[in-house]
XYZ file of C-alpha atoms in Angstrom:
659
model
C 21.506 95.384 -126.944
C 19.841 92.059 -125.820
C 18.174 91.760 -122.298
C 20.335 87.980 -122.061
C 23.549 90.167 -121.406
C 21.800 90.727 -117.501
C 22.927 87.624 -116.675
C 26.490 89.088 -116.182
C 25.542 92.051 -113.574
C 27.086 91.742 -110.708
C 25.179 90.535 -107.823
C 26.743 90.699 -104.826
C 29.384 93.016 -102.929
C 32.103 89.684 -102.209
C 35.017 91.856 -103.523
C 34.181 94.843 -101.793
C 36.492 96.251 -99.173
C 35.611 96.096 -95.533
C 35.932 99.737 -94.093
C 34.779 100.909 -90.935
C 36.202 104.082 -90.623
C 38.770 103.719 -87.852
C 41.699 102.469 -90.266
C 45.290 103.918 -90.599
C 45.518 105.843 -93.678
C 47.766 102.611 -94.597
C 45.794 100.513 -94.017
C 42.535 102.377 -95.880
C 45.026 102.565 -98.823
C 46.176 99.206 -98.672
C 42.297 97.728 -98.585
C 41.657 100.229 -101.935
C 44.738 98.993 -103.830
C 43.989 95.317 -103.323
C 40.756 95.902 -104.676
C 41.858 97.587 -107.711
C 44.120 94.923 -108.295
C 41.840 92.112 -108.233
C 39.427 94.125 -110.804
C 41.639 95.730 -112.700
C 43.326 93.454 -115.297
C 43.592 95.144 -118.696
C 44.454 98.448 -119.580
C 41.820 101.050 -119.797
C 41.212 104.757 -120.196
C 39.339 107.828 -118.541
C 37.142 107.742 -120.805
C 35.900 103.675 -121.134
C 35.272 103.325 -117.273
C 33.537 106.916 -117.730
C 31.182 105.758 -120.741
C 31.463 102.172 -121.522
C 30.525 99.184 -119.769
C 34.315 99.071 -117.983
C 32.908 100.903 -115.605
C 30.250 98.501 -114.432
C 32.955 96.771 -112.104
C 33.568 99.678 -110.072
C 29.615 100.685 -109.319
C 29.688 98.493 -106.068
C 32.675 100.133 -104.912
C 31.160 103.480 -105.917
C 27.842 101.783 -104.087
C 29.459 101.006 -101.217
C 31.593 103.999 -100.163
C 28.662 106.303 -101.089
C 26.673 104.381 -98.686
C 28.167 102.508 -95.850
C 31.651 104.572 -95.350
C 32.747 107.696 -93.227
C 36.379 107.691 -93.545
C 37.570 111.292 -93.515
C 40.483 110.479 -95.416
C 39.047 108.507 -98.411
C 39.160 110.771 -101.245
C 42.793 110.829 -100.034
C 44.004 107.040 -99.616
C 42.514 107.112 -103.495
C 43.998 110.118 -105.275
C 47.351 108.753 -103.163
C 46.779 105.665 -104.589
C 46.393 107.288 -108.345
C 50.157 108.513 -107.825
C 50.914 105.141 -106.512
C 50.064 103.231 -109.244
C 51.360 105.992 -111.822
C 54.840 104.906 -110.199
C 54.199 101.399 -110.897
C 53.586 102.080 -114.643
C 56.950 103.242 -115.212
C 58.426 99.889 -113.890
C 55.128 97.561 -115.021
C 55.574 94.151 -117.201
C 52.326 94.292 -118.207
C 51.538 97.928 -119.922
C 48.577 100.233 -118.990
C 47.276 98.173 -116.430
C 48.621 99.908 -113.850
C 47.948 103.294 -115.280
C 43.975 102.187 -115.719
C 44.261 101.215 -112.083
C 45.172 105.034 -111.476
C 42.214 106.122 -113.780
C 39.769 103.679 -111.756
C 41.015 105.516 -108.693
C 40.624 108.598 -109.976
C 36.881 107.522 -110.826
C 35.869 105.997 -107.839
C 37.207 109.184 -105.845
C 34.666 111.553 -108.995
C 31.980 109.268 -108.790
C 31.971 109.687 -104.277
C 31.468 113.031 -104.370
C 28.996 113.213 -106.873
C 27.159 111.685 -103.894
C 27.799 114.506 -101.401
C 26.627 117.643 -100.493
C 28.735 120.623 -101.877
C 29.394 121.130 -97.850
C 30.930 116.888 -97.986
C 32.699 117.803 -100.765
C 34.356 120.598 -99.325
C 35.430 118.706 -96.216
C 36.674 116.033 -98.111
C 38.340 117.594 -100.927
C 40.366 120.298 -98.733
C 40.307 117.638 -95.885
C 45.073 118.062 -94.739
C 46.173 114.991 -93.229
C 47.674 115.622 -90.075
C 51.416 114.324 -89.745
C 52.110 110.790 -87.885
C 52.118 111.550 -84.458
C 55.045 111.480 -82.479
C 55.756 108.739 -80.032
C 55.280 111.206 -77.062
C 52.219 112.140 -77.920
C 49.954 108.919 -76.724
C 50.690 110.274 -73.447
C 47.921 112.622 -71.773
C 50.340 116.144 -71.796
C 51.127 115.047 -75.059
C 47.775 114.825 -75.451
C 46.368 118.406 -73.690
C 50.083 120.189 -75.145
C 48.618 119.213 -78.931
C 44.893 120.681 -78.058
C 46.682 124.073 -76.839
C 47.802 124.059 -80.582
C 45.131 123.910 -82.531
C 43.354 126.833 -81.347
C 41.540 125.286 -78.589
C 43.823 127.302 -75.473
C 44.636 130.808 -76.571
C 47.695 129.859 -74.336
C 49.504 128.294 -76.743
C 48.247 129.544 -80.285
C 50.825 129.357 -83.096
C 50.825 130.803 -86.173
C 51.121 127.179 -88.499
C 47.686 125.574 -87.014
C 46.939 122.528 -88.395
C 43.448 122.387 -90.506
C 42.218 119.377 -87.911
C 42.597 118.565 -84.350
C 45.168 115.857 -85.037
C 44.242 113.937 -81.299
C 40.581 113.106 -83.172
C 42.851 112.523 -86.559
C 43.419 108.639 -85.130
C 42.857 107.464 -88.791
C 45.984 108.561 -89.446
C 48.034 105.903 -87.684
C 47.535 105.766 -84.360
C 44.769 102.817 -84.098
C 46.956 100.727 -86.035
C 50.518 99.204 -85.917
C 52.029 101.202 -89.323
C 55.128 98.522 -88.878
C 52.568 95.625 -89.602
C 52.306 97.774 -92.701
C 55.033 98.747 -94.458
C 53.983 98.769 -97.990
C 52.520 102.155 -97.696
C 54.163 103.553 -94.873
C 56.623 105.047 -97.909
C 53.485 106.869 -99.512
C 51.927 108.426 -96.030
C 54.953 110.103 -94.751
C 54.726 111.868 -98.843
C 50.851 112.381 -97.465
C 51.584 114.257 -94.453
C 50.465 118.148 -94.514
C 48.590 117.799 -97.850
C 44.831 118.311 -99.109
C 43.225 115.692 -101.180
C 43.110 118.794 -104.087
C 47.259 118.822 -103.457
C 47.685 114.931 -102.933
C 46.094 114.942 -106.644
C 47.920 117.541 -107.906
C 51.035 115.794 -106.802
C 50.014 112.605 -108.484
C 48.853 113.934 -111.466
C 45.619 113.305 -110.943
C 44.248 115.471 -114.280
C 41.327 113.479 -115.388
C 40.097 113.972 -111.617
C 40.830 117.626 -111.575
C 39.002 118.757 -113.942
C 35.660 117.003 -113.413
C 33.333 119.838 -112.689
C 32.045 118.856 -108.730
C 36.035 119.540 -108.275
C 36.397 122.837 -110.715
C 33.658 124.147 -108.746
C 35.355 123.872 -105.375
C 38.937 125.439 -106.475
C 37.092 128.053 -108.629
C 35.485 128.418 -104.853
C 38.899 128.660 -103.656
C 40.188 131.456 -107.070
C 37.383 133.613 -106.058
C 37.666 133.613 -102.470
C 34.107 131.993 -101.624
C 35.706 128.897 -100.302
C 38.290 130.453 -97.352
C 40.303 128.755 -94.791
C 40.277 132.390 -92.110
C 37.411 133.690 -91.837
C 38.393 135.802 -88.583
C 42.025 137.945 -87.398
C 42.233 136.915 -84.056
C 44.386 134.735 -81.794
C 42.203 132.019 -81.378
C 41.513 132.089 -85.302
C 41.463 128.274 -86.603
C 42.489 127.532 -89.947
C 38.943 125.618 -91.294
C 37.746 125.557 -94.685
C 34.295 127.598 -95.105
C 31.798 129.196 -97.073
C 32.467 132.728 -97.076
C 30.279 135.181 -95.205
C 30.738 138.726 -95.990
C 28.455 139.783 -93.096
C 30.871 137.899 -90.662
C 34.338 137.661 -92.138
C 37.347 140.587 -91.302
C 38.031 142.181 -94.072
C 41.819 141.739 -93.766
C 41.252 138.009 -94.509
C 40.230 138.559 -97.951
C 43.925 139.383 -98.181
C 44.396 135.649 -98.739
C 42.051 134.900 -101.789
C 44.263 133.620 -104.686
C 43.140 136.047 -107.155
C 44.087 138.916 -105.577
C 47.252 137.288 -104.389
C 48.287 136.703 -108.021
C 46.966 140.797 -108.637
C 49.444 141.637 -105.689
C 52.678 139.523 -107.355
C 52.478 141.188 -110.640
C 52.571 144.395 -109.500
C 55.221 142.938 -107.076
C 57.088 142.057 -110.305
C 56.832 145.078 -112.146
C 58.469 147.231 -109.870
C 61.206 144.186 -109.144
C 61.537 144.864 -113.321
C 61.610 149.057 -112.877
C 64.089 148.357 -110.415
C 66.048 146.048 -112.317
C 66.797 147.951 -114.841
C 67.532 151.403 -113.441
C 70.521 149.317 -111.537
C 72.069 148.330 -114.983
C 71.022 151.072 -116.882
C 73.083 153.064 -114.520
C 75.912 150.908 -113.388
C 77.025 152.521 -110.252
C 81.302 151.378 -109.775
C 81.458 153.268 -106.862
C 78.784 153.571 -104.344
C 75.300 152.254 -103.967
C 72.132 154.176 -105.139
C 68.986 154.088 -104.052
C 67.518 152.087 -106.674
C 69.851 149.334 -105.644
C 69.068 149.545 -102.018
C 65.503 148.834 -103.154
C 66.595 146.198 -105.439
C 67.737 144.753 -102.496
C 64.996 144.807 -100.597
C 63.298 143.464 -103.139
C 65.438 140.521 -103.860
C 65.209 139.951 -99.789
C 61.837 139.672 -99.682
C 61.100 137.628 -102.479
C 63.559 135.339 -101.154
C 61.802 134.941 -97.658
C 57.767 134.958 -99.857
C 59.946 131.748 -101.479
C 61.529 129.908 -98.510
C 57.753 130.545 -96.238
C 56.133 129.041 -99.528
C 58.180 125.956 -99.434
C 57.398 125.863 -96.088
C 54.062 126.439 -95.952
C 53.066 123.263 -99.181
C 53.656 120.910 -96.524
C 55.653 118.651 -99.053
C 58.363 119.463 -101.430
C 56.808 117.265 -104.057
C 53.769 119.852 -103.837
C 55.982 122.688 -104.018
C 57.992 121.405 -107.002
C 54.436 120.700 -108.833
C 54.159 124.043 -109.684
C 55.010 124.723 -112.850
C 57.287 128.426 -111.722
C 59.109 127.014 -108.829
C 61.893 126.721 -111.393
C 61.940 130.367 -111.953
C 61.288 131.684 -108.997
C 64.476 129.794 -107.163
C 66.265 131.015 -110.358
C 65.253 135.052 -109.653
C 66.731 134.219 -106.425
C 69.834 132.821 -107.194
C 70.782 135.227 -109.409
C 70.178 137.259 -107.028
C 72.084 136.334 -104.455
C 74.464 135.976 -106.482
C 74.567 139.481 -107.663
C 74.912 140.822 -104.351
C 77.435 138.416 -102.797
C 79.637 140.004 -106.016
C 78.461 143.194 -105.570
C 79.446 143.020 -101.557
C 83.180 141.489 -102.870
C 84.086 144.504 -105.301
C 82.607 147.015 -103.541
C 85.346 146.351 -100.633
C 87.913 145.166 -102.708
C 88.057 148.188 -104.920
C 88.022 145.654 -108.499
C 86.641 146.777 -111.251
C 86.648 143.392 -112.614
C 84.810 142.294 -110.065
C 81.954 144.658 -110.309
C 81.636 144.330 -113.762
C 80.755 140.830 -113.514
C 78.709 141.472 -110.413
C 76.441 143.503 -113.067
C 76.798 140.853 -115.646
C 75.117 138.387 -113.621
C 72.349 140.582 -112.649
C 72.135 140.583 -116.439
C 70.938 137.177 -116.548
C 67.854 138.031 -114.148
C 66.179 139.461 -117.052
C 66.071 135.752 -118.332
C 63.501 134.784 -115.557
C 62.164 138.007 -114.821
C 60.557 138.646 -117.441
C 58.348 135.507 -118.020
C 57.651 135.347 -114.398
C 55.616 138.584 -114.730
C 53.147 137.485 -117.410
C 52.707 134.092 -115.444
C 48.896 135.367 -114.793
C 48.743 134.542 -118.429
C 48.556 130.998 -117.690
C 45.261 131.437 -116.659
C 44.380 132.281 -120.166
C 42.871 128.543 -121.630
C 45.685 129.347 -124.624
C 48.968 129.796 -123.033
C 47.379 127.543 -120.145
C 47.620 124.917 -123.084
C 50.990 126.092 -124.242
C 52.770 126.274 -120.822
C 52.390 122.340 -120.241
C 53.358 121.446 -124.269
C 56.843 123.435 -123.519
C 57.382 121.626 -120.431
C 57.134 118.027 -122.273
C 58.690 119.068 -124.798
C 61.696 119.982 -122.795
C 61.404 116.774 -120.977
C 61.794 114.984 -124.276
C 64.634 117.311 -125.710
C 66.460 116.773 -122.282
C 66.117 112.911 -122.872
C 67.584 112.947 -127.039
C 70.047 115.056 -126.041
C 72.080 112.062 -124.248
C 72.413 110.738 -128.108
C 73.237 113.898 -129.809
C 75.849 113.527 -126.418
C 76.985 110.354 -127.534
C 77.393 110.893 -131.278
C 79.427 114.298 -130.754
C 81.845 113.171 -128.167
C 82.900 110.432 -130.812
C 82.565 112.211 -133.769
C 84.802 115.249 -131.381
C 87.325 113.190 -130.719
C 87.846 111.726 -133.978
C 88.160 115.209 -135.258
C 90.592 116.462 -132.753
C 93.128 113.683 -133.569
C 92.657 113.800 -137.337
C 93.048 118.205 -136.744
C 96.239 118.080 -134.133
C 97.991 120.013 -136.868
C 95.505 122.414 -137.528
C 93.303 123.189 -134.832
C 92.757 123.455 -131.412
C 90.554 120.862 -129.614
C 88.668 123.777 -128.258
C 88.440 125.237 -132.035
C 87.292 121.871 -133.140
C 84.695 121.988 -130.944
C 83.075 124.580 -132.062
C 83.220 123.954 -135.667
C 81.269 121.020 -134.938
C 78.515 122.612 -133.057
C 78.271 125.481 -135.678
C 77.954 122.001 -138.029
C 75.348 120.622 -135.912
C 73.492 123.791 -136.069
C 73.313 124.453 -139.579
C 76.149 125.440 -140.917
C 77.074 122.299 -143.135
C 79.689 124.518 -145.657
C 81.630 125.532 -142.778
C 82.316 121.615 -142.227
C 83.007 120.816 -146.138
C 85.388 124.288 -146.207
C 87.591 122.922 -143.352
C 86.963 118.796 -143.830
C 90.011 119.155 -146.001
C 92.260 120.678 -143.512
C 91.225 118.439 -140.876
C 92.562 115.276 -143.369
C 93.049 114.954 -146.521
C 92.101 111.581 -146.792
C 89.703 110.797 -143.848
C 88.456 114.482 -143.667
C 85.758 114.713 -145.964
C 83.822 111.666 -145.726
C 84.182 111.665 -142.002
C 82.376 115.548 -142.044
C 79.856 113.598 -144.664
C 78.679 111.016 -142.779
C 78.641 113.540 -139.497
C 76.436 116.272 -141.670
C 73.896 113.710 -142.223
C 73.455 112.262 -139.036
C 73.509 115.804 -137.266
C 71.429 118.098 -140.206
C 69.338 114.970 -141.477
C 68.931 111.951 -139.439
C 68.915 113.088 -135.620
C 67.316 116.713 -136.378
C 64.397 115.074 -138.219
C 64.511 112.676 -135.520
C 63.820 115.270 -132.738
C 61.107 117.244 -135.088
C 58.873 114.759 -135.020
C 59.510 113.255 -131.381
C 58.719 117.071 -130.428
C 55.794 116.872 -132.845
C 54.308 113.400 -131.316
C 54.778 114.819 -127.934
C 52.706 118.097 -128.981
C 50.278 116.086 -130.429
C 50.042 114.094 -126.961
C 49.150 117.176 -125.035
C 46.769 118.997 -127.463
C 44.943 115.489 -127.204
C 43.924 116.525 -123.426
C 44.242 120.640 -124.094
C 41.709 120.956 -121.276
C 42.834 118.524 -118.610
C 46.512 120.693 -118.869
C 44.845 123.574 -118.849
C 43.028 122.912 -115.867
C 45.737 121.127 -113.751
C 47.591 124.190 -114.373
C 44.909 126.349 -113.109
C 44.515 123.937 -110.262
C 47.622 124.474 -109.352
C 48.476 127.937 -109.612
C 45.295 127.801 -107.213
C 46.130 125.370 -104.774
C 49.740 127.032 -104.115
C 47.841 130.312 -103.341
C 45.805 129.345 -100.555
C 48.401 126.526 -98.984
C 49.575 128.877 -96.547
C 48.512 127.712 -93.260
C 49.801 131.316 -91.693
C 47.129 132.961 -90.029
C 48.645 136.201 -90.810
C 50.333 136.558 -94.899
C 52.527 139.679 -95.080
C 52.441 140.422 -99.334
C 56.223 141.183 -100.062
C 58.395 143.382 -99.565
C 56.262 144.375 -96.826
C 56.675 140.516 -95.148
C 60.155 141.611 -94.200
C 58.558 143.859 -91.200
C 57.406 140.898 -89.388
C 61.231 139.854 -89.365
C 61.981 142.179 -86.905
C 59.863 141.423 -84.192
C 61.052 137.670 -84.777
C 63.670 137.952 -81.966
C 60.941 138.453 -79.117
C 59.828 134.788 -79.312
C 62.587 134.119 -77.193
C 60.977 136.052 -74.071
C 57.534 136.513 -75.427
C 54.502 133.748 -75.294
C 52.981 132.708 -78.924
C 49.583 135.108 -78.250
C 51.502 138.366 -77.804
C 53.448 137.714 -80.948
C 50.411 136.618 -82.483
C 48.636 139.777 -81.352
C 51.476 141.994 -82.733
C 51.575 140.305 -86.212
C 47.668 140.760 -86.662
C 48.420 144.822 -85.286
C 51.175 145.240 -87.804
C 49.483 143.289 -90.773
C 46.469 145.866 -90.482
C 48.332 148.914 -90.059
C 50.781 148.047 -93.139
C 48.070 146.430 -95.519
C 45.276 148.723 -94.415
C 45.872 150.152 -98.442
C 44.935 146.959 -99.692
C 41.971 146.156 -97.955
C 40.860 149.124 -99.674
C 41.547 148.471 -102.838
C 39.903 144.696 -102.706
C 36.785 146.563 -100.476
C 36.048 148.898 -103.306
C 36.363 146.176 -105.748
C 34.387 143.944 -104.495
C 31.397 146.013 -103.493
C 31.419 147.438 -107.146
C 31.333 143.886 -108.826
C 28.726 143.171 -106.314
C 26.730 146.062 -107.536
C 27.353 145.155 -111.086
C 25.875 141.417 -110.547
C 23.175 142.218 -108.367
C 20.406 141.504 -111.451
C 23.291 138.392 -112.005
C 21.816 136.382 -108.799
C 23.918 134.774 -106.199
C 27.697 134.688 -106.515
C 28.819 131.494 -107.971
C 32.303 129.471 -107.776
C 33.000 130.159 -111.635
C 36.377 130.653 -112.498
C 38.526 132.637 -114.877
C 37.989 129.792 -117.559
C 34.126 129.391 -116.783
C 32.506 133.230 -118.091
C 29.533 133.724 -116.929
C 27.191 132.892 -119.685
C 23.439 133.671 -120.718
C 21.041 131.601 -117.955
C 19.566 128.634 -120.149
C 18.130 124.751 -118.703
C 20.475 123.153 -116.895
C 22.458 119.932 -119.094
C 22.894 116.745 -118.178
C 26.044 114.970 -118.372
C 26.139 112.164 -120.648
C 26.822 109.339 -117.805
C 23.823 110.703 -115.624
C 21.223 108.223 -114.380
C 18.527 110.856 -114.997
C 18.913 110.354 -118.617
C 18.394 107.126 -118.316
C 14.956 107.337 -117.036
C 11.649 106.239 -119.710
C 8.552 107.811 -119.581
C 6.600 108.191 -116.222
C 4.841 104.530 -117.544
C 7.449 102.367 -118.099
C 9.043 103.734 -114.956
C 6.869 103.225 -112.599
C 5.883 99.503 -113.849
C 9.646 98.758 -114.155
C 10.259 99.859 -110.353
C 7.389 98.279 -109.012
C 8.545 94.858 -110.602
C 12.132 95.784 -109.100
C 10.687 96.304 -105.400
C 8.649 93.141 -105.212
C 11.068 90.967 -106.477
C 14.140 93.008 -104.706
C 15.091 93.141 -101.110
C 14.733 96.402 -99.493
C 17.285 98.256 -96.888
C 16.209 97.751 -93.336
C 14.390 100.684 -91.918
C 14.160 102.012 -95.528
C 11.229 101.180 -98.359
C 14.318 101.438 -101.142
C 15.231 99.329 -103.527
C 18.590 97.903 -103.285
C 21.727 99.833 -105.236
C 21.482 96.445 -107.832
C 18.019 96.268 -108.365
C 18.148 100.132 -109.058
C 20.565 99.873 -111.594
C 18.871 96.980 -112.886
C 15.961 99.074 -113.424
C 17.912 102.011 -115.354
C 19.800 99.050 -117.946
C 16.424 97.610 -118.535
C 14.942 101.538 -119.821
C 18.459 102.383 -121.594
C 17.639 98.953 -123.401
C 14.118 100.421 -124.266
C 15.488 103.496 -125.019
C 18.794 101.786 -127.950
C 15.882 99.382 -129.224
C 13.199 102.582 -129.429
C 16.396 104.337 -131.425
C 17.456 101.925 -133.506
C 13.451 101.382 -134.680
C 13.516 105.572 -135.504
C 16.986 105.496 -137.235
C 15.732 101.847 -139.361
C 12.945 104.001 -140.447
C 14.569 107.525 -141.243
C 17.215 105.155 -143.704
C 14.249 103.565 -145.264
C 12.407 107.059 -145.981
C 15.468 107.976 -147.732
C 16.498 104.723 -149.687
C 13.055 105.465 -151.036
C 13.485 108.878 -152.123
C 16.425 108.371 -153.892
C 14.925 105.148 -155.948
C 11.896 107.869 -156.338
């Protein structure tokens, strides 16, 4: 490496957008988008930004954001841009460029978080973007009413308290005319009520979510080291904070995702037991006790799923969970069984009752896999799930070609065999041939048509059993290979969505199913009682019905605390990061500390840079460009020394071989 390359180093921050912290969300996204459009012109991977010189073009922006920008929605804007560029990539005329811009957004967001403290990282990642204010909120009365809703007044407390006071959230659009910036208006609406982590999950920012600072926060949410609700009272407000065992209400531990998923697995286990009890008995005349309990389980699960959809804030985040299709299918099949069962018992028709039980038999297709959803926290199964998801997408796309060919051959064979086979029989014969029963096609080819039957059937068998099947296997193999190349990112993405889905609720009181049906009894009183009275009643009901669950959690945490007393303070490690023996910390490959040379070289170089560099006002520090030049010079010296050592080792090895 030569020092002459230093002439290409950026000498100013001319292209860095000016952000004063008062922009609306749409304006902030627009400024960042223009910067990335101007800076990133060629396709690059995330690793290229991380390890090679391509990331140098982003350092002026990173330094500017870290030192001079204090916008609370900065990380959310960067991650929203990631999803925006990913959507543009599908229709772009420049393959890979918009994808590279999305990776640049993830890289800048990650490097920006590296410069923050843990407290600031929690605030930036768990900041929930408020909804766009309605026109009447500009009035003083509207502002006053809104402040009551955020917990500042107990008289207007609601069950779903926002994370931040929207009256202070002018960055989301109250200080600028959003109509003047229609480019990102739809993007702003899609990000409402979502935190930065949830926006990353929706936008598929898998590289960002797999980085250590972000996983530290997600692991903290999983284990309950980071909580949103610390007390259970009428005036409680949702706010991210570190868990304090001495100050927190024991009932707030019901919101920890780790415990929620364990109780969810137990709920599904009882659900499956009731399911088997009803199907094995198949009572034709009356409703049994297990069937009544099954109805309660179906109703409570449907209500809980509806509440999860409401708490998600956006349907896109709700659909980012891999298991949402299973959950909806369980609800639909259960409701269909209930309807058919009621109709059959009221009419006394045995056929309808048998059909109801047959429909209930389909429930096992979704219920049994759902019980084992907890296995997705395991790295092996957590990697297989995205593989199956991507392979299913490719298979569905491939089926369009198969369907076109199948309809063409089906029409031909139905017309040729109109005197021997019915259309339904012919369609089943072709389906059997497609799935490998080629001998059946040759047996009936003469019956279809003595002249055209055998050659057309031979062409159909060659296309299906050889060409299409081989192409499908190759296509699915490529999909599997692509996912396995990024197995860690895929697993951590599944794990992150799993945790965020369990911790995104805005409700103060969360009732575990089937106990969540109990608050429905007091819901009609909303028409005559104030909201704070109803909130107090829900808190009392929660404490009365969930005391055994809290007792189990309390006992487990105290036993776990005694067991880990000699292992130091509680960490943010999640299920995928087992506790290892203590050892000296290992610096990242791209850590600036690795670029430091020996003490003498560092001090002399820093002295030269400080004497020639321009100091920041009010401080004795060297400007960022001078510091970066110093680090690169040190790296150059280290590389040259390493090259000399390698050359010396090669000469010694050649000399030994000659000897």
